[in-house]
Amino acid sequence: MAFLQLQKDLEKLTSSARLSDAVQDVDKIIDLLTTARERVASANDPHTTSLTLTKLQNPIKEGLDGLNSDLRAVYKAQNEFNKSLKNAFTKVKGTLPTEHDPMESQSALINRAIVMHLLREGQFGVASTFINEAQPPSETAQTQQPRNQLSPSTLQPISPHSETPTDTIITDADIPSDLTALQSQALQSSFADMYSTLSALKAHNLLPAINWARENCIELEARGSNLEFELCKLQYIWLFKGPAVNGLPDTSDNGVRGAIRYAKENFGRFQQRHLPEIQQLSAAIVYSQNLADSPYGPIFDISAAFEEVASSFTREFCSLLGLSAESPLYVAATAGALALPQLVKYTSKTKAKGTEWTTDNELAFETPLPRSMMYHSIFVCPVSKGQTTDSNPPVILPCGHVLAKESLQRLAKGSRYKCPYCPNEGLVKDAKEIIL
């Protein structure tokens, strides 16, 4: 509940208190002063100067009052949101040990994660500045060769089928440790393409995403993705709702007639895989006057559809480039914040008891992470009651039972073993390693 209230307070903060209003007030004051200065300079007359300054007093006073009012609103909203933050995040008693920082030797990895996060968010100028400041001077001097860099104002989306194969450049495993290499045109252009398309989706413009999906339809179909059809389906529904909802021009290409025309032009190639859905979309035309109460009402409820296709687009775009759908920095920071209270509590208790956890690569307690952050299956050996690892992988016996490799070796007598869960016996070499 606290987080739901925090989200509401954040929406209130972004909608009611904006620094952009204060910036506009400052711009108006600057315009008034600039105009007055030009008038005084052109007249070159003491009387005109006095009259201009007199007339300027009230507008300037009103502008400053408006500026102060806007700043007070922002300050008040920030204080209220600060209180909401304190209420949402309960105070954790205790501290974490700071004697040893396991990431101290991984500064290059951390910097790379920060740069990749900034590029994913479209903050190309900030990423470039961070690279220049984070890169050691010696390495920067060695790599200061003429680069065809892009500024935020000149970045333009490029086609995924351009001559430079971007996937071979920005795959996670191939991203160089040299941060200046991340300033390449191909890398920034790829993220500019994704960022501009996501911005269009946020504005309910589906065409850039549909064009991208068509250009990459072969790769998407090979992955079993339905992204292209989902985008075309949403475009059909968006047109179907008409200009009163979508805000598009009231022409023959909009409304029910426009949706029918769009379906004829685009749905044909999806009939083999999505015929039932296409039939439902077509049958809804009969209920166009009362769609909400029709059997097809739920299909045409798109309250969260644009957010869902934006998430799907991001996932597929990053997958084709060999990247994870979520920013690794975001995932690591979020998971760490969720696990921090448990870790502080455990550290405080072990310190009080004088004990210490010594098992490597494993925590002594369960970390409460959401399912979206669970990437790897965990197998606990039923014999040893311990988790399997890379050095002690799970193996499956011919009888179908699974246990850890080390447990099988302890149970074996020579080259033979007896299954601990059934009467079957067999050879150790017949056990197969499995990957979960």
Short mmCIF file of C-alpha atoms in Angstrom, two decimals:
data_model
loop_
_atom_site.label_atom_id
_atom_site.label_comp_id
_atom_site.label_asym_id
_atom_site.label_seq_id
_atom_site.Cartn_x
_atom_site.Cartn_y
_atom_site.Cartn_z
CA MET A 1 0.00 0.00 0.00
CA ALA A 2 2.84 2.38 0.81
CA PHE A 3 4.31 1.93 -2.66
CA LEU A 4 0.93 2.51 -4.33
CA GLN A 5 0.56 5.74 -2.39
CA LEU A 6 4.12 6.67 -3.33
CA GLN A 7 3.29 6.17 -7.00
CA LYS A 8 0.23 8.43 -6.65
CA ASP A 9 2.32 11.09 -4.92
CA LEU A 10 4.91 10.88 -7.69
CA GLU A 11 2.22 11.42 -10.33
CA LYS A 12 0.95 14.38 -8.34
CA LEU A 13 4.47 15.79 -8.12
CA THR A 14 5.08 15.53 -11.87
CA SER A 15 1.70 17.00 -12.80
CA SER A 16 1.30 19.84 -10.30
CA ALA A 17 4.83 21.13 -9.72
CA ARG A 18 6.98 21.66 -12.77
CA LEU A 19 10.18 23.65 -12.99
CA SER A 20 9.33 24.28 -16.64
CA ASP A 21 6.74 26.84 -15.46
CA ALA A 22 9.44 28.73 -13.57
CA VAL A 23 11.72 28.56 -16.61
CA GLN A 24 8.98 30.07 -18.75
CA ASP A 25 8.58 32.92 -16.26
CA VAL A 26 12.31 33.60 -16.39
CA ASP A 27 12.22 33.59 -20.20
CA LYS A 28 9.38 36.14 -20.18
CA ILE A 29 11.33 38.41 -17.82
CA ILE A 30 14.40 38.14 -20.05
CA ASP A 31 12.31 39.00 -23.11
CA LEU A 32 10.86 42.07 -21.35
CA LEU A 33 14.31 43.28 -20.34
CA THR A 34 15.77 42.64 -23.79
CA THR A 35 12.94 44.51 -25.49
CA ALA A 36 13.31 47.45 -23.10
CA ARG A 37 17.05 47.61 -23.65
CA GLU A 38 16.63 47.68 -27.41
CA ARG A 39 14.00 50.39 -27.15
CA VAL A 40 16.22 52.55 -24.95
CA ALA A 41 19.24 52.01 -27.19
CA SER A 42 17.36 52.89 -30.38
CA ALA A 43 15.65 56.01 -28.93
CA ASN A 44 18.76 57.45 -27.23
CA ASP A 45 16.47 59.85 -25.36
CA PRO A 46 16.35 60.37 -21.55
CA HIS A 47 12.59 60.85 -21.59
CA THR A 48 12.05 57.59 -23.52
CA THR A 49 14.42 55.81 -21.16
CA SER A 50 12.53 57.01 -18.09
CA LEU A 51 9.15 56.15 -19.61
CA THR A 52 10.34 52.67 -20.66
CA LEU A 53 11.73 51.87 -17.22
CA THR A 54 8.54 53.09 -15.54
CA LYS A 55 6.37 50.86 -17.75
CA LEU A 56 8.72 47.97 -17.10
CA GLN A 57 8.29 47.94 -13.32
CA ASN A 58 4.85 46.31 -13.09
CA PRO A 59 5.48 43.53 -15.68
CA ILE A 60 8.79 42.68 -14.03
CA LYS A 61 7.18 42.62 -10.58
CA GLU A 62 4.38 40.36 -11.85
CA GLY A 63 6.93 38.10 -13.52
CA LEU A 64 9.03 37.79 -10.36
CA ASP A 65 5.92 37.13 -8.26
CA GLY A 66 4.87 34.39 -10.69
CA LEU A 67 8.39 32.93 -10.60
CA ASN A 68 8.43 32.85 -6.80
CA SER A 69 4.96 31.29 -6.76
CA ASP A 70 6.05 28.53 -9.14
CA LEU A 71 9.21 27.85 -7.13
CA ARG A 72 7.20 27.71 -3.88
CA ALA A 73 4.86 25.16 -5.47
CA VAL A 74 7.82 23.03 -6.55
CA TYR A 75 9.46 23.29 -3.13
CA LYS A 76 6.21 22.38 -1.36
CA ALA A 77 5.59 19.39 -3.66
CA GLN A 78 9.16 18.14 -3.17
CA ASN A 79 8.80 18.33 0.62
CA GLU A 80 5.53 16.39 0.46
CA PHE A 81 7.09 13.76 -1.76
CA ASN A 82 10.07 13.53 0.59
CA LYS A 83 7.64 12.69 3.41
CA SER A 84 6.02 10.05 1.20
CA LEU A 85 9.44 8.53 0.53
CA LYS A 86 10.19 8.30 4.23
CA ASN A 87 6.83 6.65 4.88
CA ALA A 88 7.23 4.18 2.00
CA PHE A 89 10.71 3.06 2.98
CA THR A 90 10.83 1.99 6.59
CA LYS A 91 14.00 2.85 8.40
CA VAL A 92 16.40 -0.05 8.51
CA LYS A 93 18.16 -0.56 11.82
CA GLY A 94 21.81 -1.40 11.50
CA THR A 95 24.49 -0.92 8.87
CA LEU A 96 26.39 -3.04 6.41
CA PRO A 97 30.10 -3.70 6.86
CA THR A 98 32.27 -1.38 4.78
CA GLU A 99 35.69 -2.95 5.36
CA HIS A 100 35.54 -4.88 2.11
CA ASP A 101 33.95 -3.66 -1.11
CA PRO A 102 33.58 -6.59 -3.53
CA MET A 103 33.02 -4.18 -6.44
CA GLU A 104 36.08 -2.09 -5.74
CA SER A 105 38.07 -3.84 -8.46
CA GLN A 106 35.18 -3.73 -10.93
CA SER A 107 35.05 0.02 -11.62
CA ALA A 108 35.32 -0.55 -15.37
CA LEU A 109 32.32 -2.90 -15.27
CA ILE A 110 30.29 -0.41 -13.24
CA ASN A 111 31.17 2.45 -15.58
CA ARG A 112 30.19 0.35 -18.58
CA ALA A 113 26.83 -0.47 -16.99
CA ILE A 114 26.20 3.23 -16.34
CA VAL A 115 27.07 4.18 -19.92
CA MET A 116 24.86 1.46 -21.37
CA HIS A 117 21.98 2.56 -19.15
CA LEU A 118 22.35 6.18 -20.31
CA LEU A 119 22.42 5.08 -23.94
CA ARG A 120 19.31 2.95 -23.45
CA GLU A 121 17.52 5.98 -22.02
CA GLY A 122 18.53 8.16 -24.98
CA GLN A 123 20.81 10.36 -22.85
CA PHE A 124 23.58 10.41 -25.46
CA GLY A 125 25.08 13.73 -24.43
CA VAL A 126 25.24 12.70 -20.76
CA ALA A 127 26.76 9.34 -21.73
CA SER A 128 29.43 11.05 -23.83
CA THR A 129 30.31 13.42 -20.97
CA PHE A 130 30.44 10.53 -18.50
CA ILE A 131 32.75 8.55 -20.80
CA ASN A 132 35.13 11.50 -21.16
CA GLU A 133 35.26 12.02 -17.39
CA ALA A 134 35.36 8.36 -16.32
CA GLN A 135 37.99 7.18 -18.80
CA PRO A 136 41.52 7.31 -17.34
CA PRO A 137 43.59 10.14 -18.92
CA SER A 138 46.23 7.74 -20.27
CA GLU A 139 43.64 5.60 -22.04
CA THR A 140 41.81 8.68 -23.31
CA ALA A 141 45.01 10.01 -24.85
CA GLN A 142 45.63 6.71 -26.61
CA THR A 143 42.14 6.53 -28.04
CA GLN A 144 41.77 10.20 -29.03
CA GLN A 145 41.48 9.53 -32.71
CA PRO A 146 38.94 11.35 -34.93
CA ARG A 147 35.57 9.77 -34.20
CA ASN A 148 32.37 10.27 -36.08
CA GLN A 149 30.38 11.01 -32.94
CA LEU A 150 26.77 12.08 -32.82
CA SER A 151 25.35 14.85 -30.72
CA PRO A 152 21.87 14.50 -29.23
CA SER A 153 20.50 17.00 -31.74
CA THR A 154 21.89 15.25 -34.80
CA LEU A 155 21.13 11.66 -33.91
CA GLN A 156 18.80 10.08 -36.44
CA PRO A 157 17.42 6.53 -36.42
CA ILE A 158 19.09 4.16 -38.85
CA SER A 159 17.75 1.08 -40.47
CA PRO A 160 18.57 -2.20 -38.71
CA HIS A 161 19.75 -3.48 -42.09
CA SER A 162 22.39 -0.77 -42.55
CA GLU A 163 25.82 -1.69 -43.86
CA THR A 164 27.33 -1.68 -40.36
CA PRO A 165 26.14 -4.79 -38.48
CA THR A 166 25.26 -3.22 -35.14
CA ASP A 167 24.59 -6.53 -33.43
CA THR A 168 28.24 -7.51 -33.71
CA ILE A 169 29.21 -4.25 -32.05
CA ILE A 170 26.95 -3.99 -29.04
CA THR A 171 26.33 -7.55 -27.91
CA ASP A 172 26.83 -7.68 -24.14
CA ALA A 173 29.68 -10.17 -24.39
CA ASP A 174 31.46 -8.05 -27.00
CA ILE A 175 31.11 -4.60 -25.45
CA PRO A 176 34.71 -3.39 -24.96
CA SER A 177 36.05 -2.29 -21.60
CA ASP A 178 37.38 0.87 -23.29
CA LEU A 179 34.51 3.29 -22.64
CA THR A 180 35.43 5.56 -25.56
CA ALA A 181 34.55 2.71 -27.92
CA LEU A 182 30.94 3.09 -26.72
CA GLN A 183 30.82 6.49 -28.42
CA SER A 184 30.66 4.85 -31.84
CA GLN A 185 28.08 6.09 -34.31
CA ALA A 186 26.62 2.63 -34.87
CA LEU A 187 26.04 2.06 -31.16
CA GLN A 188 24.43 5.42 -30.48
CA SER A 189 22.36 5.24 -33.67
CA SER A 190 20.97 1.85 -32.69
CA PHE A 191 19.78 3.17 -29.36
CA ALA A 192 18.57 6.38 -31.01
CA ASP A 193 16.42 4.21 -33.28
CA MET A 194 14.95 2.39 -30.29
CA TYR A 195 14.48 5.56 -28.25
CA SER A 196 12.73 7.47 -31.06
CA THR A 197 10.39 4.52 -31.68
CA LEU A 198 9.54 4.26 -27.98
CA SER A 199 8.86 7.99 -27.91
CA ALA A 200 6.47 7.55 -30.84
CA LEU A 201 4.71 4.67 -29.05
CA LYS A 202 4.35 6.86 -25.99
CA ALA A 203 2.60 9.40 -28.22
CA HIS A 204 0.35 6.57 -29.58
CA ASN A 205 2.08 6.58 -32.95
CA LEU A 206 2.51 2.94 -33.97
CA LEU A 207 3.88 3.40 -37.48
CA PRO A 208 7.65 3.55 -36.64
CA ALA A 209 7.37 0.36 -34.57
CA ILE A 210 5.36 -1.39 -37.30
CA ASN A 211 7.94 -0.41 -39.93
CA TRP A 212 10.75 -1.73 -37.75
CA ALA A 213 8.90 -5.01 -37.15
CA ARG A 214 8.35 -5.46 -40.90
CA GLU A 215 12.01 -4.82 -41.67
CA ASN A 216 12.97 -7.47 -39.11
CA CYS A 217 10.05 -9.87 -39.68
CA ILE A 218 12.30 -12.81 -40.62
CA GLU A 219 14.31 -12.57 -37.40
CA LEU A 220 11.19 -12.02 -35.31
CA GLU A 221 9.37 -15.00 -36.82
CA ALA A 222 12.43 -17.17 -36.24
CA ARG A 223 12.19 -16.23 -32.55
CA GLY A 224 8.46 -17.06 -32.52
CA SER A 225 7.59 -13.43 -31.82
CA ASN A 226 4.09 -12.04 -32.46
CA LEU A 227 5.21 -8.42 -32.18
CA GLU A 228 4.36 -7.41 -35.75
CA PHE A 229 0.81 -8.78 -35.53
CA GLU A 230 0.24 -7.25 -32.09
CA LEU A 231 1.30 -3.86 -33.44
CA CYS A 232 -0.94 -4.17 -36.52
CA LYS A 233 -3.81 -5.37 -34.33
CA LEU A 234 -3.44 -2.36 -32.04
CA GLN A 235 -3.28 -0.03 -35.04
CA TYR A 236 -6.54 -1.55 -36.33
CA ILE A 237 -8.23 -1.00 -32.95
CA TRP A 238 -6.81 2.52 -32.72
CA LEU A 239 -8.26 3.41 -36.12
CA PHE A 240 -11.53 1.61 -35.30
CA LYS A 241 -12.15 3.90 -32.30
CA GLY A 242 -12.24 6.91 -34.62
CA PRO A 243 -11.09 10.54 -34.37
CA ALA A 244 -13.00 11.18 -31.14
CA VAL A 245 -10.58 8.83 -29.35
CA ASN A 246 -7.38 8.70 -31.42
CA GLY A 247 -7.31 12.38 -32.35
CA LEU A 248 -6.33 11.58 -35.95
CA PRO A 249 -7.84 13.53 -38.88
CA ASP A 250 -11.46 12.64 -39.66
CA THR A 251 -10.83 11.14 -43.10
CA SER A 252 -11.67 7.94 -44.91
CA ASP A 253 -8.47 6.41 -43.45
CA ASN A 254 -9.79 6.78 -39.91
CA GLY A 255 -12.77 5.31 -38.07
CA VAL A 256 -14.44 1.99 -38.91
CA ARG A 257 -13.95 2.47 -42.66
CA GLY A 258 -10.27 3.20 -42.18
CA ALA A 259 -9.87 0.17 -39.91
CA ILE A 260 -11.50 -2.10 -42.51
CA ARG A 261 -9.21 -0.76 -45.20
CA TYR A 262 -6.17 -1.23 -42.95
CA ALA A 263 -7.21 -4.82 -42.20
CA LYS A 264 -7.54 -5.65 -45.90
CA GLU A 265 -4.07 -4.27 -46.59
CA ASN A 266 -2.22 -5.79 -43.63
CA PHE A 267 -3.97 -8.79 -42.06
CA GLY A 268 -3.66 -11.15 -45.03
CA ARG A 269 -0.15 -12.30 -44.20
CA PHE A 270 -1.16 -13.17 -40.61
CA GLN A 271 -4.11 -15.45 -41.44
CA GLN A 272 -2.21 -18.69 -41.06
CA ARG A 273 -1.16 -18.01 -37.45
CA HIS A 274 -3.78 -15.56 -36.18
CA LEU A 275 -6.99 -16.30 -38.08
CA PRO A 276 -9.25 -16.60 -34.97
CA GLU A 277 -8.13 -13.21 -33.68
CA ILE A 278 -8.59 -11.61 -37.10
CA GLN A 279 -12.11 -13.04 -37.28
CA GLN A 280 -12.96 -11.56 -33.88
CA LEU A 281 -11.63 -8.16 -34.92
CA SER A 282 -13.72 -8.30 -38.10
CA ALA A 283 -16.91 -9.48 -36.36
CA ALA A 284 -16.72 -6.55 -33.96
CA ILE A 285 -17.76 -4.25 -36.81
CA VAL A 286 -21.36 -5.37 -36.25
CA TYR A 287 -21.22 -3.91 -32.72
CA SER A 288 -19.41 -0.70 -33.66
CA GLN A 289 -22.21 1.46 -32.21
CA ASN A 290 -22.19 -0.34 -28.84
CA LEU A 291 -18.75 -1.92 -28.70
CA ALA A 292 -18.19 -1.60 -24.95
CA ASP A 293 -21.19 -3.82 -24.11
CA SER A 294 -20.53 -6.32 -26.90
CA PRO A 295 -18.81 -9.72 -26.57
CA TYR A 296 -15.73 -8.10 -28.16
CA GLY A 297 -15.49 -5.27 -25.63
CA PRO A 298 -12.49 -6.72 -23.77
CA ILE A 299 -10.54 -7.07 -27.03
CA PHE A 300 -10.98 -3.37 -27.77
CA ASP A 301 -10.01 -2.27 -24.26
CA ILE A 302 -6.57 -0.78 -24.91
CA SER A 303 -6.07 1.09 -21.63
CA ALA A 304 -2.71 -0.61 -21.12
CA ALA A 305 -2.06 -1.81 -24.68
CA PHE A 306 0.48 0.85 -25.65
CA GLU A 307 2.57 0.22 -22.55
CA GLU A 308 2.50 -3.52 -23.25
CA VAL A 309 3.58 -3.21 -26.89
CA ALA A 310 6.29 -0.73 -25.86
CA SER A 311 7.63 -3.32 -23.43
CA SER A 312 7.43 -6.05 -26.10
CA PHE A 313 9.16 -3.81 -28.64
CA THR A 314 11.99 -3.04 -26.21
CA ARG A 315 12.42 -6.74 -25.42
CA GLU A 316 12.53 -7.78 -29.09
CA PHE A 317 14.73 -4.87 -30.19
CA CYS A 318 17.30 -5.59 -27.50
CA SER A 319 17.12 -9.34 -28.15
CA LEU A 320 17.99 -8.89 -31.83
CA LEU A 321 20.98 -6.82 -30.72
CA GLY A 322 22.04 -9.48 -28.22
CA LEU A 323 21.12 -7.36 -25.19
CA SER A 324 18.83 -7.95 -22.24
CA ALA A 325 15.44 -6.27 -22.35
CA GLU A 326 15.96 -4.54 -18.99
CA SER A 327 18.90 -2.33 -18.17
CA PRO A 328 21.36 -4.39 -16.07
CA LEU A 329 22.03 -1.32 -13.93
CA TYR A 330 18.31 -0.88 -13.22
CA VAL A 331 17.88 -4.56 -12.35
CA ALA A 332 20.94 -4.64 -10.09
CA ALA A 333 19.96 -1.44 -8.26
CA THR A 334 16.34 -2.54 -7.81
CA ALA A 335 17.25 -6.03 -6.64
CA GLY A 336 19.81 -4.59 -4.24
CA ALA A 337 17.30 -2.16 -2.78
CA LEU A 338 14.79 -4.98 -2.22
CA ALA A 339 17.37 -7.25 -0.59
CA LEU A 340 19.05 -4.54 1.51
CA PRO A 341 16.72 -4.66 4.58
CA GLN A 342 17.07 -8.45 4.83
CA LEU A 343 20.84 -8.22 4.44
CA VAL A 344 21.19 -5.51 7.09
CA LYS A 345 18.99 -7.48 9.50
CA TYR A 346 21.00 -10.67 8.94
CA THR A 347 24.34 -8.87 9.30
CA SER A 348 23.25 -7.27 12.57
CA LYS A 349 22.14 -10.62 14.06
CA THR A 350 25.27 -12.53 13.02
CA LYS A 351 27.46 -9.73 14.39
CA ALA A 352 25.61 -9.84 17.70
CA LYS A 353 26.07 -13.62 17.93
CA GLY A 354 29.68 -13.50 16.80
CA THR A 355 29.02 -15.81 13.85
CA GLU A 356 29.87 -15.39 10.18
CA TRP A 357 28.50 -16.77 6.92
CA THR A 358 31.30 -18.50 5.03
CA THR A 359 29.60 -20.14 2.03
CA ASP A 360 30.75 -18.59 -1.26
CA ASN A 361 28.31 -17.47 -3.99
CA GLU A 362 25.28 -18.09 -1.78
CA LEU A 363 23.30 -16.08 0.75
CA ALA A 364 22.11 -17.47 4.05
CA PHE A 365 18.52 -16.33 3.49
CA GLU A 366 15.93 -16.07 0.75
CA THR A 367 15.91 -12.73 -1.10
CA PRO A 368 12.34 -11.49 -1.74
CA LEU A 369 12.60 -10.67 -5.45
CA PRO A 370 9.66 -10.48 -7.87
CA ARG A 371 9.29 -13.16 -10.54
CA SER A 372 10.43 -10.69 -13.21
CA MET A 373 13.88 -10.72 -11.62
CA MET A 374 14.27 -14.49 -11.39
CA TYR A 375 16.41 -15.47 -14.36
CA HIS A 376 17.92 -18.82 -13.39
CA SER A 377 16.27 -21.98 -12.13
CA ILE A 378 17.59 -23.36 -8.85
CA PHE A 379 17.79 -27.08 -8.13
CA VAL A 380 18.26 -28.36 -4.60
CA CYS A 381 19.63 -31.88 -4.41
CA PRO A 382 17.16 -34.09 -2.50
CA VAL A 383 20.05 -36.08 -1.05
CA SER A 384 22.52 -33.41 0.11
CA LYS A 385 19.83 -30.69 0.55
CA GLY A 386 22.24 -28.25 -1.12
CA GLN A 387 21.92 -26.16 -4.26
CA THR A 388 23.68 -27.37 -7.36
CA THR A 389 26.43 -25.24 -8.88
CA ASP A 390 28.52 -25.13 -12.06
CA SER A 391 31.08 -27.41 -10.42
CA ASN A 392 28.37 -29.65 -8.95
CA PRO A 393 25.64 -29.74 -11.63
CA PRO A 394 22.40 -31.76 -11.47
CA VAL A 395 22.41 -35.13 -13.24
CA ILE A 396 19.48 -37.29 -14.28
CA LEU A 397 19.55 -41.05 -13.80
CA PRO A 398 18.11 -43.51 -16.37
CA CYS A 399 15.19 -44.07 -13.96
CA GLY A 400 14.28 -40.37 -14.19
CA HIS A 401 15.37 -39.21 -10.74
CA VAL A 402 17.62 -36.15 -10.45
CA LEU A 403 20.31 -35.41 -7.88
CA ALA A 404 23.61 -33.55 -7.63
CA LYS A 405 26.70 -35.00 -9.29
CA GLU A 406 28.66 -35.12 -6.03
CA SER A 407 25.80 -36.92 -4.30
CA LEU A 408 25.82 -39.57 -7.03
CA GLN A 409 29.57 -40.01 -6.63
CA ARG A 410 29.19 -40.50 -2.87
CA LEU A 411 26.41 -43.06 -3.41
CA ALA A 412 28.36 -45.00 -6.04
CA LYS A 413 30.36 -48.09 -5.20
CA GLY A 414 32.99 -48.20 -7.84
CA SER A 415 31.36 -47.65 -11.20
CA ARG A 416 27.87 -48.70 -10.09
CA TYR A 417 25.21 -47.01 -8.01
CA LYS A 418 21.76 -47.68 -6.56
CA CYS A 419 19.12 -44.97 -6.92
CA PRO A 420 18.19 -43.57 -3.48
CA TYR A 421 14.53 -43.27 -4.48
CA CYS A 422 13.77 -46.49 -6.36
CA PRO A 423 15.17 -50.03 -6.67
CA ASN A 424 16.93 -49.32 -9.98
CA GLU A 425 20.69 -49.73 -10.25
CA GLY A 426 23.01 -48.60 -12.98
CA LEU A 427 26.41 -47.31 -14.09
CA VAL A 428 27.62 -43.86 -13.10
CA LYS A 429 28.56 -43.13 -16.71
CA ASP A 430 24.87 -43.49 -17.73
CA ALA A 431 23.88 -40.44 -15.67
CA LYS A 432 23.43 -37.37 -17.86
CA GLU A 433 24.11 -33.80 -16.83
CA ILE A 434 21.08 -31.56 -17.30
CA ILE A 435 20.69 -27.80 -17.66
CA LEU A 436 17.67 -26.23 -15.98
#
